[in-house]
mmCIF file of C-alpha atoms and ligand atoms in Angstrom:
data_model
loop_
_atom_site.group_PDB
_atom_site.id
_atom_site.type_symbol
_atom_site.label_atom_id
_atom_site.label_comp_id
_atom_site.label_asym_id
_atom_site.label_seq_id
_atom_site.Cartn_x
_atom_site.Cartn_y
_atom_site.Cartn_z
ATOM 1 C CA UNK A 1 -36.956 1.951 -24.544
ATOM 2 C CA UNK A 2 -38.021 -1.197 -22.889
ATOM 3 C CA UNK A 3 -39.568 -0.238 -19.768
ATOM 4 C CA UNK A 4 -37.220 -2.262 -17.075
ATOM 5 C CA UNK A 5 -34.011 -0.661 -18.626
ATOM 6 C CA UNK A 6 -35.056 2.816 -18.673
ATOM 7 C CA UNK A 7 -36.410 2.580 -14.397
ATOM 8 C CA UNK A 8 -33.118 0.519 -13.898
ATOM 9 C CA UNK A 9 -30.886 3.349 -15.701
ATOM 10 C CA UNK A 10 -33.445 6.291 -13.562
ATOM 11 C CA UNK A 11 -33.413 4.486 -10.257
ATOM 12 C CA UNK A 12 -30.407 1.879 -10.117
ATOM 13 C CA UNK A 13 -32.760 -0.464 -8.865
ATOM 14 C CA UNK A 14 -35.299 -3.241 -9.797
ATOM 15 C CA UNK A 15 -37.529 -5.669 -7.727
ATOM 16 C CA UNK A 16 -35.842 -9.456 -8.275
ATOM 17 C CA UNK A 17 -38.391 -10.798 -10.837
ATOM 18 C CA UNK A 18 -37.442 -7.884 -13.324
ATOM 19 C CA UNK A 19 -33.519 -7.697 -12.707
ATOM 20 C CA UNK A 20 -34.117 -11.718 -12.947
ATOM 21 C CA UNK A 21 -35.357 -11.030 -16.712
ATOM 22 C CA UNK A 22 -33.151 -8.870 -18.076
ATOM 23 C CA UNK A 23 -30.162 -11.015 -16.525
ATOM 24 C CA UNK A 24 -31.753 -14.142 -18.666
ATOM 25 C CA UNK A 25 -33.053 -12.368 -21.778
ATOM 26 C CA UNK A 26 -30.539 -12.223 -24.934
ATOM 27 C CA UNK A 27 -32.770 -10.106 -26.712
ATOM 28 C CA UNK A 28 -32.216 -7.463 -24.415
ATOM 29 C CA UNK A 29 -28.793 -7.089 -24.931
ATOM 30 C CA UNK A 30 -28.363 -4.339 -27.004
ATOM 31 C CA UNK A 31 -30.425 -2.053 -25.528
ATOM 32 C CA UNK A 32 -29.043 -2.872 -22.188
ATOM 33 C CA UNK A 33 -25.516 -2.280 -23.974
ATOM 34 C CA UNK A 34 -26.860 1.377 -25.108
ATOM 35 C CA UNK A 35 -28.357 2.429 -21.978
ATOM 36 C CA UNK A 36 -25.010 1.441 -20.393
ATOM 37 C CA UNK A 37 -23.065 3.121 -22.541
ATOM 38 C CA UNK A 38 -25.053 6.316 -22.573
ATOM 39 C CA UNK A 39 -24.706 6.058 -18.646
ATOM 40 C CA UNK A 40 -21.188 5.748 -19.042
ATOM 41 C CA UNK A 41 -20.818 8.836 -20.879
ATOM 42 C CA UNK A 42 -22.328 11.007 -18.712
ATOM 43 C CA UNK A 43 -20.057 9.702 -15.380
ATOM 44 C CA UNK A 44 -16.688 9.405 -17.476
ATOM 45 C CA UNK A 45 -17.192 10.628 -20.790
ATOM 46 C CA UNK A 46 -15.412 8.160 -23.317
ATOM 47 C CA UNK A 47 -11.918 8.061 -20.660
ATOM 48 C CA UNK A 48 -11.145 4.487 -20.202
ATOM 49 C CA UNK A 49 -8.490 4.135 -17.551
ATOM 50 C CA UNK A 50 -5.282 1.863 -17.314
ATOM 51 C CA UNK A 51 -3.615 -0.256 -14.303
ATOM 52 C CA UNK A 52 -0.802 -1.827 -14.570
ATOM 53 C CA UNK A 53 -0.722 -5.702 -13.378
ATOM 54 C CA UNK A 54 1.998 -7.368 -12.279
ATOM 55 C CA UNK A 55 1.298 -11.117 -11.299
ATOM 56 C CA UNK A 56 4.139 -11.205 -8.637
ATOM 57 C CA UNK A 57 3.372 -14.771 -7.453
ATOM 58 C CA UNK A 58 1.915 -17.899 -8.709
ATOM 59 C CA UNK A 59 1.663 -19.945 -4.731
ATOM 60 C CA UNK A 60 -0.808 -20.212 -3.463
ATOM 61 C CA UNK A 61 -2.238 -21.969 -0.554
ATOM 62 C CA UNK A 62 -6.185 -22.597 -1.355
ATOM 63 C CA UNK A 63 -7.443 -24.680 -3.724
ATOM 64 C CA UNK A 64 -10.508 -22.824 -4.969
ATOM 65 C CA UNK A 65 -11.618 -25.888 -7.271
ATOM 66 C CA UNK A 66 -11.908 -23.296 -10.608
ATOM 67 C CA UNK A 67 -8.619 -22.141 -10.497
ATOM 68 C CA UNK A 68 -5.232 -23.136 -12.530
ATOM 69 C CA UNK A 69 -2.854 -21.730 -9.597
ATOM 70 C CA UNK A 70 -4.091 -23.728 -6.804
ATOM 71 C CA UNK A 71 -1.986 -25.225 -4.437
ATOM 72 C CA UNK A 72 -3.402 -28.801 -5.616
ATOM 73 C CA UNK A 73 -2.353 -28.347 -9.157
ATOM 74 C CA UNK A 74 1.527 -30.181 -9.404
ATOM 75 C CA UNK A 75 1.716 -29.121 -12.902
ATOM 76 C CA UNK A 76 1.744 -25.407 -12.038
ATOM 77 C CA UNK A 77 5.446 -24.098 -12.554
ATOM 78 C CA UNK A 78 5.699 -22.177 -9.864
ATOM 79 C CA UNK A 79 7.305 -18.903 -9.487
ATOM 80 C CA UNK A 80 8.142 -15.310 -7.472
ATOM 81 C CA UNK A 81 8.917 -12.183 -8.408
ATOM 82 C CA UNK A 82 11.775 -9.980 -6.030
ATOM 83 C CA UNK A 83 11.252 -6.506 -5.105
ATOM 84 C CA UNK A 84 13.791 -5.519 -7.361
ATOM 85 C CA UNK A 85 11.951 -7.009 -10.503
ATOM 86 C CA UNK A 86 8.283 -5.820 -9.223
ATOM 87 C CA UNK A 87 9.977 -2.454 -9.151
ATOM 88 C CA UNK A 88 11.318 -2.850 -12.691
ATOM 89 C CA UNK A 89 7.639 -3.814 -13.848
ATOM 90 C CA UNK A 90 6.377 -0.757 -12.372
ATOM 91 C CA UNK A 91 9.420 1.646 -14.423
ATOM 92 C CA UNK A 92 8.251 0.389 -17.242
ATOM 93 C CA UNK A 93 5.133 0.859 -16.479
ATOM 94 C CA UNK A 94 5.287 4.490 -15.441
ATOM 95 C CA UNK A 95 7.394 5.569 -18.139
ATOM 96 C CA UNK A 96 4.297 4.051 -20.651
ATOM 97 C CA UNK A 97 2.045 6.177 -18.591
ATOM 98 C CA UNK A 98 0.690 3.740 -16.134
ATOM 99 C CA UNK A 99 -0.552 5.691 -12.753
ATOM 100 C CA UNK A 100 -1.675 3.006 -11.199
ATOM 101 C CA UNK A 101 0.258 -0.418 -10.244
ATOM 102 C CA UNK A 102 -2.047 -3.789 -9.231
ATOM 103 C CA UNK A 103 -0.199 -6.049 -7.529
ATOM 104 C CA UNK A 104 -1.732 -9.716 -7.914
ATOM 105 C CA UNK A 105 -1.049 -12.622 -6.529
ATOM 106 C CA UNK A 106 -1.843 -16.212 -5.265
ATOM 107 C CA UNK A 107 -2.210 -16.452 -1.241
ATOM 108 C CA UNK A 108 1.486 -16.926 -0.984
ATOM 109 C CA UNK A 109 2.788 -16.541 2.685
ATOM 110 C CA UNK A 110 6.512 -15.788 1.612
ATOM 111 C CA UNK A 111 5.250 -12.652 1.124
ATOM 112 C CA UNK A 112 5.302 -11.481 5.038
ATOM 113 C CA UNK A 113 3.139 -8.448 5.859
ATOM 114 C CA UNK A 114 6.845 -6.531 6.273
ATOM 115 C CA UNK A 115 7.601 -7.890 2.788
ATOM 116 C CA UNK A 116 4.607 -6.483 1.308
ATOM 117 C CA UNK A 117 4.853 -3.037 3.184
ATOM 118 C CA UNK A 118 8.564 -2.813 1.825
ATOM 119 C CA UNK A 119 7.059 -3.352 -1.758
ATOM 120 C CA UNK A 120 4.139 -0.652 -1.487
ATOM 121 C CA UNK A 121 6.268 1.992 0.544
ATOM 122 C CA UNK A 122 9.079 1.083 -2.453
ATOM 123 C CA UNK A 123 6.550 1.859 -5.379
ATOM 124 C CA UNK A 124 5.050 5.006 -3.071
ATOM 125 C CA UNK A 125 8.676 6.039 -2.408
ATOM 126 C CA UNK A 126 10.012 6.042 -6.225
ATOM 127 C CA UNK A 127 6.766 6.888 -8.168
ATOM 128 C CA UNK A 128 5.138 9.783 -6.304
ATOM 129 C CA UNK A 129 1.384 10.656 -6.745
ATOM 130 C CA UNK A 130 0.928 6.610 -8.227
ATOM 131 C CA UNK A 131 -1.930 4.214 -7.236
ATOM 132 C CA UNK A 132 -0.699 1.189 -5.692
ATOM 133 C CA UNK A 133 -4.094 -1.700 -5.788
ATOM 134 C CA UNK A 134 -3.096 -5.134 -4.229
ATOM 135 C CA UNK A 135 -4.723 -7.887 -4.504
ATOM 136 C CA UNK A 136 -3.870 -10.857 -2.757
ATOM 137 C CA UNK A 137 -6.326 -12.236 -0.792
ATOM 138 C CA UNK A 138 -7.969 -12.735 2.751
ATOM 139 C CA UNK A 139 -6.076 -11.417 5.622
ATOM 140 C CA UNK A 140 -6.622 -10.380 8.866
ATOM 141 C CA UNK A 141 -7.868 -6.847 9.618
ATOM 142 C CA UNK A 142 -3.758 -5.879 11.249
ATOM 143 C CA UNK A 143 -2.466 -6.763 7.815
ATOM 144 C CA UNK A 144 -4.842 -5.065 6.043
ATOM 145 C CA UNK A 145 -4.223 -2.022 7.996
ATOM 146 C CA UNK A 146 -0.664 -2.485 8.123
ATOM 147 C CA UNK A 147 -0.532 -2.278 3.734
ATOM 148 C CA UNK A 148 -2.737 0.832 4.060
ATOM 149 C CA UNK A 149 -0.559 2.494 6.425
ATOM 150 C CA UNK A 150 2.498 1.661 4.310
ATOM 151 C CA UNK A 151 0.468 3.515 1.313
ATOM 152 C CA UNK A 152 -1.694 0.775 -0.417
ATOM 153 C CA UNK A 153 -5.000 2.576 -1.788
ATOM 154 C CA UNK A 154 -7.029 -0.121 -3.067
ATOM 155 C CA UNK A 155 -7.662 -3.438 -2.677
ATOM 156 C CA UNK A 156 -9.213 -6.191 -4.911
ATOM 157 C CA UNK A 157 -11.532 -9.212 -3.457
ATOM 158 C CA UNK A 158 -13.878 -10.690 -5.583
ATOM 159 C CA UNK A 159 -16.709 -12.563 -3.555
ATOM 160 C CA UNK A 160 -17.037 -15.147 -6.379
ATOM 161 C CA UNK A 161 -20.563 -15.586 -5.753
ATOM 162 C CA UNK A 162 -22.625 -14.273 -2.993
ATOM 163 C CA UNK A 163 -24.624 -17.392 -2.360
ATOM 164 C CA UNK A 164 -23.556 -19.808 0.690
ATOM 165 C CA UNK A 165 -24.452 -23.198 -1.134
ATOM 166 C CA UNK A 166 -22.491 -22.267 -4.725
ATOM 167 C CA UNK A 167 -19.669 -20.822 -2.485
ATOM 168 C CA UNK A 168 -18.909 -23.905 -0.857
ATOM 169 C CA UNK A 169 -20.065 -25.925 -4.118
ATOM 170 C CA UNK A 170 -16.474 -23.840 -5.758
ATOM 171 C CA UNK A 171 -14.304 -23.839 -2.979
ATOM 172 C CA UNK A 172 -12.686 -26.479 -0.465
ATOM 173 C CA UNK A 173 -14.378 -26.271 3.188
ATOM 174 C CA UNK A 174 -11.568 -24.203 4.458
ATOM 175 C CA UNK A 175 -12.703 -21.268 3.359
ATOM 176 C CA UNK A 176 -15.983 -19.268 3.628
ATOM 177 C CA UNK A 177 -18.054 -16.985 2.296
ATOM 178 C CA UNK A 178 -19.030 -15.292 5.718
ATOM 179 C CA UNK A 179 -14.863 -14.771 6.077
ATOM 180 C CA UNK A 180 -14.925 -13.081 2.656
ATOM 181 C CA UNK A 181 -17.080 -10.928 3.013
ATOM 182 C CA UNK A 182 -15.880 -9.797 6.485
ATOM 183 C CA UNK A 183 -12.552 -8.750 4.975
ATOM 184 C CA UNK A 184 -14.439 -6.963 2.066
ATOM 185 C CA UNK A 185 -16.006 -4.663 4.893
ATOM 186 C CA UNK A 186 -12.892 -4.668 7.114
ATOM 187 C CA UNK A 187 -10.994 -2.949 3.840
ATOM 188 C CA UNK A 188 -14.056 -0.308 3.718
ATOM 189 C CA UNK A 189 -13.534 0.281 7.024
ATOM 190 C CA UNK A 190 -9.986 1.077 6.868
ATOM 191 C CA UNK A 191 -10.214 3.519 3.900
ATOM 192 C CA UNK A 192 -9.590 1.276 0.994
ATOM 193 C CA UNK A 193 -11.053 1.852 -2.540
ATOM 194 C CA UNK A 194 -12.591 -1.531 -2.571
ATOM 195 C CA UNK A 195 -13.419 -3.854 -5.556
ATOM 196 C CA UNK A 196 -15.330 -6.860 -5.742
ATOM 197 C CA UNK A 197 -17.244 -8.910 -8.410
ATOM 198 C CA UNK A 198 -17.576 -12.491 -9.151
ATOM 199 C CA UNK A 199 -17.296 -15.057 -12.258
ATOM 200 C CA UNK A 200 -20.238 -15.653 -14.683
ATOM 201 C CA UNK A 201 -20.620 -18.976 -16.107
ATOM 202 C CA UNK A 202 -18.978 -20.841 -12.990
ATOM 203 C CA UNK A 203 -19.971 -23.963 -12.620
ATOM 204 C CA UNK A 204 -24.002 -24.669 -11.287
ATOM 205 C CA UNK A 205 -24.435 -20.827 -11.621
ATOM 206 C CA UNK A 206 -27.551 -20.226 -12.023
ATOM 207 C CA UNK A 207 -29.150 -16.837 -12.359
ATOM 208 C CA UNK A 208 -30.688 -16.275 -9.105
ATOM 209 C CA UNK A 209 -27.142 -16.624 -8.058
ATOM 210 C CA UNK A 210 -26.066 -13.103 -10.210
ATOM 211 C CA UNK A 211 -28.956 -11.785 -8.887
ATOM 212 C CA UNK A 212 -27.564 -12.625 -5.046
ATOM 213 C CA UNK A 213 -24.352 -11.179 -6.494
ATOM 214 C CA UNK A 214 -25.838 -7.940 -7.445
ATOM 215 C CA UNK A 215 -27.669 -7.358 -4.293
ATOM 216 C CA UNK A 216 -24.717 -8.092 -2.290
ATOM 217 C CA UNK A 217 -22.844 -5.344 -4.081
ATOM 218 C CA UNK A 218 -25.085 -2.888 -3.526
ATOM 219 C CA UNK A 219 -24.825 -3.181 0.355
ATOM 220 C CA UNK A 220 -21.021 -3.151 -0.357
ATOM 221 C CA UNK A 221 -21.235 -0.086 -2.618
ATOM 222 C CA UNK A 222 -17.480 -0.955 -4.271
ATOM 223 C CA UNK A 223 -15.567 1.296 -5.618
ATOM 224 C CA UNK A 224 -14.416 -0.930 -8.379
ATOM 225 C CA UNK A 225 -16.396 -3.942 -10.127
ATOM 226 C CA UNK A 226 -13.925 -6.672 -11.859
ATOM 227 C CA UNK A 227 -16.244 -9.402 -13.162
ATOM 228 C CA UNK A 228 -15.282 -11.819 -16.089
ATOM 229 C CA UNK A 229 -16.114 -15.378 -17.479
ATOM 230 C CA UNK A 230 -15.611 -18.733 -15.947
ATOM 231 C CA UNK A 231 -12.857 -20.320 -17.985
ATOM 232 C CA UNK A 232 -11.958 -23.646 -18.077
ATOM 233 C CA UNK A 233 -8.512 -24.991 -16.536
ATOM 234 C CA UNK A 234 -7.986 -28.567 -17.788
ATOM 235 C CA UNK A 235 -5.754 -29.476 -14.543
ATOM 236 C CA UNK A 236 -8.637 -28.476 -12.085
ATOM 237 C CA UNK A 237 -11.509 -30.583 -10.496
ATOM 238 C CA UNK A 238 -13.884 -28.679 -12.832
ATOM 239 C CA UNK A 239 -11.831 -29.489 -16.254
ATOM 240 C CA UNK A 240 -15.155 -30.956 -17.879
ATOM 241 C CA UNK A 241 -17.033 -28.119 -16.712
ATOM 242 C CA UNK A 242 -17.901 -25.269 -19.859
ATOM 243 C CA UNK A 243 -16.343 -21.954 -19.766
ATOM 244 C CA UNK A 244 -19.082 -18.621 -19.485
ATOM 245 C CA UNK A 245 -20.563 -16.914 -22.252
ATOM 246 C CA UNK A 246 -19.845 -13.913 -23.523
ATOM 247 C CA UNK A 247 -23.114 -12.702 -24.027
ATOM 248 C CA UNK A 248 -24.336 -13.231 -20.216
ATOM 249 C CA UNK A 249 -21.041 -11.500 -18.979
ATOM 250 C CA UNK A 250 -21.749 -8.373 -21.273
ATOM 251 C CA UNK A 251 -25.265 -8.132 -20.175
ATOM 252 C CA UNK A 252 -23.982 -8.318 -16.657
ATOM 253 C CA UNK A 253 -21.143 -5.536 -17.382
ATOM 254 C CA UNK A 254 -24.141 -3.397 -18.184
ATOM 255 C CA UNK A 255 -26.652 -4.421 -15.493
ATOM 256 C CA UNK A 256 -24.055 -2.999 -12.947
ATOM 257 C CA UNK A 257 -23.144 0.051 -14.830
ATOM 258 C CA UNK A 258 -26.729 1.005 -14.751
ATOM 259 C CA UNK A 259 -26.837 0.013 -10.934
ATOM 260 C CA UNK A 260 -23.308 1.560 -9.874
ATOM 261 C CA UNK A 261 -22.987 4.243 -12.653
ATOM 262 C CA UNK A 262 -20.237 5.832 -10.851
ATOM 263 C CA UNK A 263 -18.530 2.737 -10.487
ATOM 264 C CA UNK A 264 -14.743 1.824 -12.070
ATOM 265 C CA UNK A 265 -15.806 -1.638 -14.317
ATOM 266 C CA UNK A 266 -12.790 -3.269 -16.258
ATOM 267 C CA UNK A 267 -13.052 -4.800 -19.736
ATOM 268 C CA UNK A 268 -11.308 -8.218 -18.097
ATOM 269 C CA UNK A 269 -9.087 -10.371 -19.549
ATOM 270 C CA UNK A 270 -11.041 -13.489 -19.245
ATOM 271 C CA UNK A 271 -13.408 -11.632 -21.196
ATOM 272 C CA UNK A 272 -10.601 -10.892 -23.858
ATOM 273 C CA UNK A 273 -9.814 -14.834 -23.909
ATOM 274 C CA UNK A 274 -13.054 -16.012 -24.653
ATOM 275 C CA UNK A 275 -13.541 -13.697 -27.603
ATOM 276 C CA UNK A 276 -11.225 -11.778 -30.034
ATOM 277 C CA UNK A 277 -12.853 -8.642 -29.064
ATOM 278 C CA UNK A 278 -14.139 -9.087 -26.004
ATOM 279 C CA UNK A 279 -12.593 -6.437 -24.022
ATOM 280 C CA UNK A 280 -13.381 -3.869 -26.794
ATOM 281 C CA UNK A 281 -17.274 -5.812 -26.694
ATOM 282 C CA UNK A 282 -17.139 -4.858 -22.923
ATOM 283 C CA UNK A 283 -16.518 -1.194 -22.954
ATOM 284 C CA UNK A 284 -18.770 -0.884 -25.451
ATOM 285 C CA UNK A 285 -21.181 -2.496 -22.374
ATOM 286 C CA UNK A 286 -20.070 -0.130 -20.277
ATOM 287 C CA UNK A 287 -16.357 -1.065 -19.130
ATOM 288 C CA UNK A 288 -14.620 1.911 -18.572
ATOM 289 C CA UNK A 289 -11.361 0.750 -16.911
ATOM 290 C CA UNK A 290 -8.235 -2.518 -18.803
ATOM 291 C CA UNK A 291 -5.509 -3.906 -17.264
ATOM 292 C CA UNK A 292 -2.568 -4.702 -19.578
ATOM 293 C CA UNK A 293 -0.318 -6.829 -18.112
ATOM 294 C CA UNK A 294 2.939 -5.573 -17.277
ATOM 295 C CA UNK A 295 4.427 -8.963 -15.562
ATOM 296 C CA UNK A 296 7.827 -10.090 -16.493
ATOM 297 C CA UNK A 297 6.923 -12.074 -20.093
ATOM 298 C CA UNK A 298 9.266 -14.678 -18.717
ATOM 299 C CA UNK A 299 6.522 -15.532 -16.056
ATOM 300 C CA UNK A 300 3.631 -14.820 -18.070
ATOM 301 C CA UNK A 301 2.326 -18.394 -19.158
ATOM 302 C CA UNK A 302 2.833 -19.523 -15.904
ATOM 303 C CA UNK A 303 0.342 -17.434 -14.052
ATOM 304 C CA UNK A 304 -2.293 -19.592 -15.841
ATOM 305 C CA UNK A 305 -5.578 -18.884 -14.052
ATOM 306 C CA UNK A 306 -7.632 -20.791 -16.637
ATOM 307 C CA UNK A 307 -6.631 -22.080 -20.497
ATOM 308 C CA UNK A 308 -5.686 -19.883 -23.125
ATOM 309 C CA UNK A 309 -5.241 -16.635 -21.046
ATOM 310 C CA UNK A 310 -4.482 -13.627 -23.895
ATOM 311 C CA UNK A 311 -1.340 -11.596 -23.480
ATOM 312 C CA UNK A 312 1.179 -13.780 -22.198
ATOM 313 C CA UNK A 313 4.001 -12.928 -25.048
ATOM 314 C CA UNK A 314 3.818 -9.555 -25.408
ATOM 315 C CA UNK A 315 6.947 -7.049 -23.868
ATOM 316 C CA UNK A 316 4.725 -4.560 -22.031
ATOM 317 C CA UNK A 317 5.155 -1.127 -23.853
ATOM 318 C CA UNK A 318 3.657 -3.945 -27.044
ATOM 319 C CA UNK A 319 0.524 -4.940 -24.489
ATOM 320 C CA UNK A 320 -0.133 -1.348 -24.116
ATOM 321 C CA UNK A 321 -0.058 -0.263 -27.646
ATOM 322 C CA UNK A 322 -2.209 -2.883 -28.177
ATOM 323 C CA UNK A 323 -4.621 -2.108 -26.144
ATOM 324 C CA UNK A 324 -4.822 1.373 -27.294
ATOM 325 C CA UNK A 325 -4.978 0.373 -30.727
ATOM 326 C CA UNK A 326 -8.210 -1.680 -29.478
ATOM 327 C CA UNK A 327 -9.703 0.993 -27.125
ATOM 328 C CA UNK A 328 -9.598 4.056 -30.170
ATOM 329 C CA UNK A 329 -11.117 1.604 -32.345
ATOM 330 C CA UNK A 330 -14.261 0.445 -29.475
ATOM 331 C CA UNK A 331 -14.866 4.629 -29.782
ATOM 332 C CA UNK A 332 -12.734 5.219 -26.568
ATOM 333 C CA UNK A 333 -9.844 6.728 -25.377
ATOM 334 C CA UNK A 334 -7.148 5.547 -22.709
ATOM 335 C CA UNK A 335 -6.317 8.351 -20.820
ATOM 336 C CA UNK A 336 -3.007 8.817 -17.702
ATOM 337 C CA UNK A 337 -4.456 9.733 -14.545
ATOM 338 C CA UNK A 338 -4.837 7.602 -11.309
ATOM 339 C CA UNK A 339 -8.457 7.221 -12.497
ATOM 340 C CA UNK A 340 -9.816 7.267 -9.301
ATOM 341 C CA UNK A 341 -13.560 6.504 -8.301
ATOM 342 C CA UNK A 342 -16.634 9.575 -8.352
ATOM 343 C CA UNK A 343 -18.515 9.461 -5.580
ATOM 344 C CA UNK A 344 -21.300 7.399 -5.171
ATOM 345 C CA UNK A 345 -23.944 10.438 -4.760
ATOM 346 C CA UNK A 346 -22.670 12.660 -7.672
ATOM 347 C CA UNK A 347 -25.458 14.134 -9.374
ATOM 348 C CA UNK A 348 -25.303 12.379 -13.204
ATOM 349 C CA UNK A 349 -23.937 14.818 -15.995
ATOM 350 C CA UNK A 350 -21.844 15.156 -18.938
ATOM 351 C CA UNK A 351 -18.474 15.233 -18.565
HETATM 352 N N1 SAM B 1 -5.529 -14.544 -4.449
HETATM 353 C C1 SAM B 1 -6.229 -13.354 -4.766
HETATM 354 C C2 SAM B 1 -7.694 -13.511 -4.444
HETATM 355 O O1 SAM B 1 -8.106 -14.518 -3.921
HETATM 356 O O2 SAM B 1 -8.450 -12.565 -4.650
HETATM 357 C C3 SAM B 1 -6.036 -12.878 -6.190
HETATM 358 C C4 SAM B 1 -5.707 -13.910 -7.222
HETATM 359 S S1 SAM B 1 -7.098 -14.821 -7.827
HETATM 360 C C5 SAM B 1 -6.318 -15.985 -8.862
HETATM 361 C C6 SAM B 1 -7.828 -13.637 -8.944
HETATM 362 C C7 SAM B 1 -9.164 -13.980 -9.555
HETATM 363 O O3 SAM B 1 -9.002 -14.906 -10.609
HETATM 364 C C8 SAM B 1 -10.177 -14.636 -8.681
HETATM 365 O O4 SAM B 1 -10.830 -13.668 -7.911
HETATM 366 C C9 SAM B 1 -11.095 -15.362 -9.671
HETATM 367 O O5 SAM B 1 -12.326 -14.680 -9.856
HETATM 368 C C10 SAM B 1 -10.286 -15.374 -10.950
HETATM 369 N N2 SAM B 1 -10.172 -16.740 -11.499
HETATM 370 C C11 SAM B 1 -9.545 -17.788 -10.959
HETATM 371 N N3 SAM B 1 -9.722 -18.897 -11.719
HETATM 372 C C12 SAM B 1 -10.494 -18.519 -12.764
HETATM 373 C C13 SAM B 1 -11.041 -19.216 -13.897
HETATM 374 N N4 SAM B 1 -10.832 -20.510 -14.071
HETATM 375 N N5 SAM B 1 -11.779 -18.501 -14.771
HETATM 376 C C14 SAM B 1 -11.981 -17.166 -14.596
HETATM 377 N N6 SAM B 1 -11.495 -16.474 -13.551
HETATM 378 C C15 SAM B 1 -10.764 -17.139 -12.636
#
């Protein structure tokens, strides 16, 4: 085995020049892919876990320049979900076996931190023993408390990129990387199961800038690691901008399951949109966690993050099927349990 995979897999660690090369280096990629895999195997055996999403809201008030639902885009058709249909999503969802609910959403400030405690102690209340993940932004640490206190038990922020000049190169000056960051430790601090990651391919990435994105998550130590390809939105600042490749987000799906082997990686959508079988392509990386989409199919399209997005006419109990069909046939197998992290310090071995 080359020599820089088989320290990485032994030590989760490399100095920058050799984590630099196998970030870069195609032919790499299917050992990287095995080593992953076998690393896989012995934290979570061939399990692949399940959260439902529901995309309850497509305002937002940033304007991150990548992304379709930003407040700048007047072509967006804009829409909300009510408690009552959230909690509809999530029926479905539990009867199909779904343990865990992610609630997604634009920075939308309709949603009240009351509003949002209704919603989680609502889900808590009616679905006993569930995961309830939000994602929906920076807040302030009293918000974030307040969700956790009303039963929220993760929380999903990805950085984007952990460098200061591509951050502000992606996003409008009102926001910061310093500020995101801050909230990703503020959820640590308050208990959270915390996920982060970032997009590969964004635009000007280069790869000193996955590198900065890999050592920042290892002072975070997240729980969960959601990273995907850059994809193209044709009614954002960055329309003429290509999407990421496939082959540099799979290597990078196995670069941090080798560095965080105990860590909860999904097989993401965007990576599902930019091939036909990209999700199945990324648990065979080392993915061990999808997200089928149980959003109302009425507001599917219009929670358009980038072009082409996969899923958006399928009736959920269809999406999930689906995505068994695809996980069985990548050598995996979905299983129903909150599918909550191992720690950090378990001692590797088989399942
Ligand atoms: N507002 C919340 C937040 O800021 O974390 C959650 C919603 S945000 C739309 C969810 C994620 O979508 C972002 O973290 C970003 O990585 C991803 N995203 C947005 N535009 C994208 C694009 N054009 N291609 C790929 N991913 C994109």
């Amino acid at each position: 085995m080359n020599e820089s995979i088989a320290r990485l897999t032994r030590t989760r660690d490399l100095p920058d020049g050799e984590l630099l090369t196998l970030i870069s280096d195609p032919m790499g990629e299917s050992e990287l892919a095995q080593a992953a895999d076998a690393q896989r195997r012995n934290w979570y055996g061939t399990e692949v876990y399940v959260r439902g999403l529901i995309e309850f809201t497509n305002y937002c008030k940033n304007d991150c320049y990548y992304c379709g639902i930003r407040r700048s885009n007047g072509k967006a058709d804009r829409y909300r979900l009510t408690d009552r249909q959230i909690l509809n999503c999530c029926r479905q969802g539990w009867a199909l076996g779904f343990r865990t609910f992610v609630l997604q959403g634009g920075e939308d400030h309709w949603y009240t931190d009351e509003r949002i405690c209704h919603i989680v102690l609502a889900i808590k209340g009616e679905f006993p023993g569930c995961a309830v993940t939000l994602s929906i932004g920076e807040k302030e640490r009293e918000s974030y408390a307040a969700y956790r206190v009303a039963g929220a038990d993760r929380y999903l922020l990805r950085h984007e990129t952990a460098s200061d000049d591509h951050y502000q190169m992606l996003h409008p000056s009102s926001l910061s990387l310093a500020h995101r960051k801050n909230c990703l430790f503020t959820l640590k601090e308050l208990g959270y199961q915390v996920g982060s990651g970032f997009m590969v391919g964004s635009p000007d990435q280069r790869p000193e800038h996955l590198l900065a994105d890999l050592r920042f998550l290892q002072r975070l130590q997240p729980a969960m690691i959601g990273i995907g390809p850059y994809i193209t939105h044709p009614d954002t600042p960055f329309h003429d901008q290509p999407s990421g490749d496939l082959h540099l987000t799979l290597r990078m799906v196995s670069i941090l399951r080798l560095m965080f082997p105990y860590a909860l990686i999904p097989a993401t959508t965007a990576l599902g949109t930019i091939h036909p079988r990209g999700r199945e392509l990324g648990l065979q990386a080392g993915a061990n966690v999808v997200m089928p989409n149980l959003s109302p199919v009425g507001v599917r399209e219009k929670y358009a993050l980038y072009e082409n997005k996969i899923c958006t006419g399928e009736e959920a109990a269809e999406c999930r099927s689906c995505l068994e069909g695809r996980v069985r046939l990548a050598g995996y197998e979905i299983v129903t349990a909150r599918g909550d992290v191992k720690p950090a310090n378990k001692k590797s071995s088989p399942k």
